[in-house]
mmCIF file of C-alpha atoms in Angstrom:
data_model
loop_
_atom_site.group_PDB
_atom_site.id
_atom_site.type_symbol
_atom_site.label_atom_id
_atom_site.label_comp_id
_atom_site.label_asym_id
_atom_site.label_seq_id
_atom_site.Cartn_x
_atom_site.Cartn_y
_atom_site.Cartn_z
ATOM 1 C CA UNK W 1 119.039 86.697 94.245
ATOM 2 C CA UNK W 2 116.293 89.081 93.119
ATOM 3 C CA UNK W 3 113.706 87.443 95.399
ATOM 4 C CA UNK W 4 116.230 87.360 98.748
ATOM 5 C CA UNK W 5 116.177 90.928 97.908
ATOM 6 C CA UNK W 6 112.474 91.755 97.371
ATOM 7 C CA UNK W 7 112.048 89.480 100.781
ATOM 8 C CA UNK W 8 113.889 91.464 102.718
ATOM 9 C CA UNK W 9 113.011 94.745 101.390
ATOM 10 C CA UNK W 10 109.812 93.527 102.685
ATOM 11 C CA UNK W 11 110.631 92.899 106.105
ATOM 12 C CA UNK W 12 112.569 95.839 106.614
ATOM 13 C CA UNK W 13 109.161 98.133 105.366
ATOM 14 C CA UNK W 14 107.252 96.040 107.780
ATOM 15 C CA UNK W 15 109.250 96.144 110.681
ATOM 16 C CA UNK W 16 109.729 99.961 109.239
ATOM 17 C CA UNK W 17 106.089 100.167 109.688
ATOM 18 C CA UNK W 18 105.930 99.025 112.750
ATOM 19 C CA UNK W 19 108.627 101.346 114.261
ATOM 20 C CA UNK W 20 106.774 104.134 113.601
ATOM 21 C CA UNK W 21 103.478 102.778 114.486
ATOM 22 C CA UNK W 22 105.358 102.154 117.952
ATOM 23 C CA UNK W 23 105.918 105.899 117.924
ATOM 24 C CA UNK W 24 102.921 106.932 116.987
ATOM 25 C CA UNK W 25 100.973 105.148 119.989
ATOM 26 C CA UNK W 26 103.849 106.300 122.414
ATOM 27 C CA UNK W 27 103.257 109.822 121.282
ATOM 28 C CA UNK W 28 99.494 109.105 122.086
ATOM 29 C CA UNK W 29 99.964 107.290 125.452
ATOM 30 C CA UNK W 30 102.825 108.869 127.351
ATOM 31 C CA UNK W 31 101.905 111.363 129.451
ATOM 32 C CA UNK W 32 104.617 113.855 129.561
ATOM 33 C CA UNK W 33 107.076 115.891 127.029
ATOM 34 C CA UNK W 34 109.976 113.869 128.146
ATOM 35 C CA UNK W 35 108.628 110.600 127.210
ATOM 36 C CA UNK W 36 106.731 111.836 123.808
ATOM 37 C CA UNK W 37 110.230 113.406 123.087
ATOM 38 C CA UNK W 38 111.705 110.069 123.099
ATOM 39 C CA UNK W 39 108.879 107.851 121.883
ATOM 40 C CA UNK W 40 108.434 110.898 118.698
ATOM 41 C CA UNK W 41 112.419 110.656 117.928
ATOM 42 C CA UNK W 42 114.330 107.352 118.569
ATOM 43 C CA UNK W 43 111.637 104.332 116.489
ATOM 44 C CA UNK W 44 110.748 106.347 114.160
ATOM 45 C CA UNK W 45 113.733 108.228 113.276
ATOM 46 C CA UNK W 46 115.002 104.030 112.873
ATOM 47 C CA UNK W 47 111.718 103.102 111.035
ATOM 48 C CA UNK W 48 112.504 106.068 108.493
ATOM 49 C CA UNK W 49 115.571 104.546 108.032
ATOM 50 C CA UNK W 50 114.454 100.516 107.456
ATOM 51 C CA UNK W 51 112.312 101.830 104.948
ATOM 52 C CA UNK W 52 114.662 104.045 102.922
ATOM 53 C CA UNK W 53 116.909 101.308 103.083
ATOM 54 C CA UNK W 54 113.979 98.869 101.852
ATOM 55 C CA UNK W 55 113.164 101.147 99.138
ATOM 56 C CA UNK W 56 116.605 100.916 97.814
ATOM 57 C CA UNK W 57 117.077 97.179 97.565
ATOM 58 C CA UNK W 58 113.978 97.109 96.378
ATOM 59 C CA UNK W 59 114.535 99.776 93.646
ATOM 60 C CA UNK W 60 118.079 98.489 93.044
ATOM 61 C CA UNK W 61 119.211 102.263 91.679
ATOM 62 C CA UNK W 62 121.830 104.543 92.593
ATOM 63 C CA UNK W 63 119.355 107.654 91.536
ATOM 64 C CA UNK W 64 117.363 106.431 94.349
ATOM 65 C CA UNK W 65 120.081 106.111 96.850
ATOM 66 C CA UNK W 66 121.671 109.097 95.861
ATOM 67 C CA UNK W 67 117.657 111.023 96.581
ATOM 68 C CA UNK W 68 117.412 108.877 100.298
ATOM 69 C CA UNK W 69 121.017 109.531 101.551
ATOM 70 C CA UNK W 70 119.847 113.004 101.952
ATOM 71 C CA UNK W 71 116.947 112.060 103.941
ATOM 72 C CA UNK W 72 118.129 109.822 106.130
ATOM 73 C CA UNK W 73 120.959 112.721 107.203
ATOM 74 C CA UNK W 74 118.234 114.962 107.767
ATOM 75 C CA UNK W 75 116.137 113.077 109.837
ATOM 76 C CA UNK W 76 119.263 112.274 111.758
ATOM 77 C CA UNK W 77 120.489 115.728 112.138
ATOM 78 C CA UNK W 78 116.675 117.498 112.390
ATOM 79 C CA UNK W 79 115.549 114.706 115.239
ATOM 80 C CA UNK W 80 117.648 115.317 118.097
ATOM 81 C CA UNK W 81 117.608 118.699 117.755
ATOM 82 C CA UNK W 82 114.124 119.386 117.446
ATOM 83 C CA UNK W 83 113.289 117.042 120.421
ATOM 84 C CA UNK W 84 115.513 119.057 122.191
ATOM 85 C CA UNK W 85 114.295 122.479 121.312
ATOM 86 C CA UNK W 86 110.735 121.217 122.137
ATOM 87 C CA UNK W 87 112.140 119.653 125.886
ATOM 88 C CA UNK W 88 113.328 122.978 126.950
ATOM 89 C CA UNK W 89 110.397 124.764 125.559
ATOM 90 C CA UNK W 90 108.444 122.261 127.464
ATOM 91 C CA UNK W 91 111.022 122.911 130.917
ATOM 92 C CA UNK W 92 110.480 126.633 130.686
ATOM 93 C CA UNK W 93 106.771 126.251 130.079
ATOM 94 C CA UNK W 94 106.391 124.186 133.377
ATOM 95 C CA UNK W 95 104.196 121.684 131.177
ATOM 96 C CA UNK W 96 106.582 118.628 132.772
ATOM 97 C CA UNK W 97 106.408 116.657 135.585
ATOM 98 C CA UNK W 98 109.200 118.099 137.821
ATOM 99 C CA UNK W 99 109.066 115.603 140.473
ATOM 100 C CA UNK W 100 109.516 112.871 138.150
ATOM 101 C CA UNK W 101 113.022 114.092 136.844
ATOM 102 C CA UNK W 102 115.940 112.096 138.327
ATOM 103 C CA UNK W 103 118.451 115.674 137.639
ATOM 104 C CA UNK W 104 117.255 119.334 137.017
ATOM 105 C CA UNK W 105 120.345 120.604 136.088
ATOM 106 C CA UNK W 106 118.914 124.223 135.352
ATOM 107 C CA UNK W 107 117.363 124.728 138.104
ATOM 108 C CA UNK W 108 119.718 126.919 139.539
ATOM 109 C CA UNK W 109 120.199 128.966 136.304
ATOM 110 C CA UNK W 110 116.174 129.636 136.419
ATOM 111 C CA UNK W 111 116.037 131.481 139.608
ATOM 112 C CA UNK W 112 116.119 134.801 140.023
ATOM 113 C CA UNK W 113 119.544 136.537 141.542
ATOM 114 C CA UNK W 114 118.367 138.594 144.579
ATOM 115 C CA UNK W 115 120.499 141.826 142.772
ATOM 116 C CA UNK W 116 117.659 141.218 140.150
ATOM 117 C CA UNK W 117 114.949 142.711 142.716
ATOM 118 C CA UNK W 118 113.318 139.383 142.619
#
C-alpha cells in the first residue's frame, strides 16, 4: 500500500510540475494581459494543488495537512483576485488589445459625461 502511495505521490508532483511549467511558458508566450492572466492563474493555481496533495500522501501526516490546507485556500482565494486586480489595471492602462475583446462592458462607464467639461 505504501508504494501505490509513493507512486502516485509521484505522478501527481510530476504532472504538478508540469502544470506550472505550462504556466510559466504561457506567461512567456501570450501576448496580452488577458491571456497571461489566465495562463498565470488557472494551471498553476491546479499544479500548486497536485503537489500539496502529493506532499501529503507522500508525508502521510496530519501536521502536514493541517500546514497545506492553508495554502491551498490561499492560493485559491489570492488567484482570482489578483488576476483580476491586475486585468483592470491593465484595462485602465490601455496596455490590452481592445479590438480583440468579444464585450467591453466598461466602456461606457470610462467616458467622460459632457456635464464633466470633457
Amino acid at each position: 500500500m505504501s508504494a501505490v502511495l509513493d507512486v502516485i505521490a509521484a505522478v501527481l508532483i510530476l504532472i504538478g510540475a508540469l502544470l506550472c511549467l505550462t504556466a510559466a511558458i504561457g506567461l512567456l508566450r501570450f501576448r496580452d494581459v488577458p491571456s497571461r492572466l489566465h495562463a498565470a492563474t488557472k494551471p498553476q493555481v491546479l499544479g500548486v494543488i497536485l503537489i500539496c496533495l502529493a506532499v501529503a500522501l507522500a508525508l502521510r501526516s496530519w501536521a502536514v495537512v493541517a500546514f497545506l490546507v492553508p495554502i491551498v485556500l490561499i492560493q485559491l482565494a489570492t488567484a482570482p483576485l489578483s488576476a483580476h486586480m491586475v486585468g483592470r489595471q491593465a484595462y485602465r492602462n490601455g496596455t490590452i488589445d481592445r479590438p480583440s475583446l468579444r464585450a467591453d462592458e466598461i466602456a461606457e462607464s470610462q467616458e467622460t459625461p459632457p456635464a464633466a467639461g470633457g
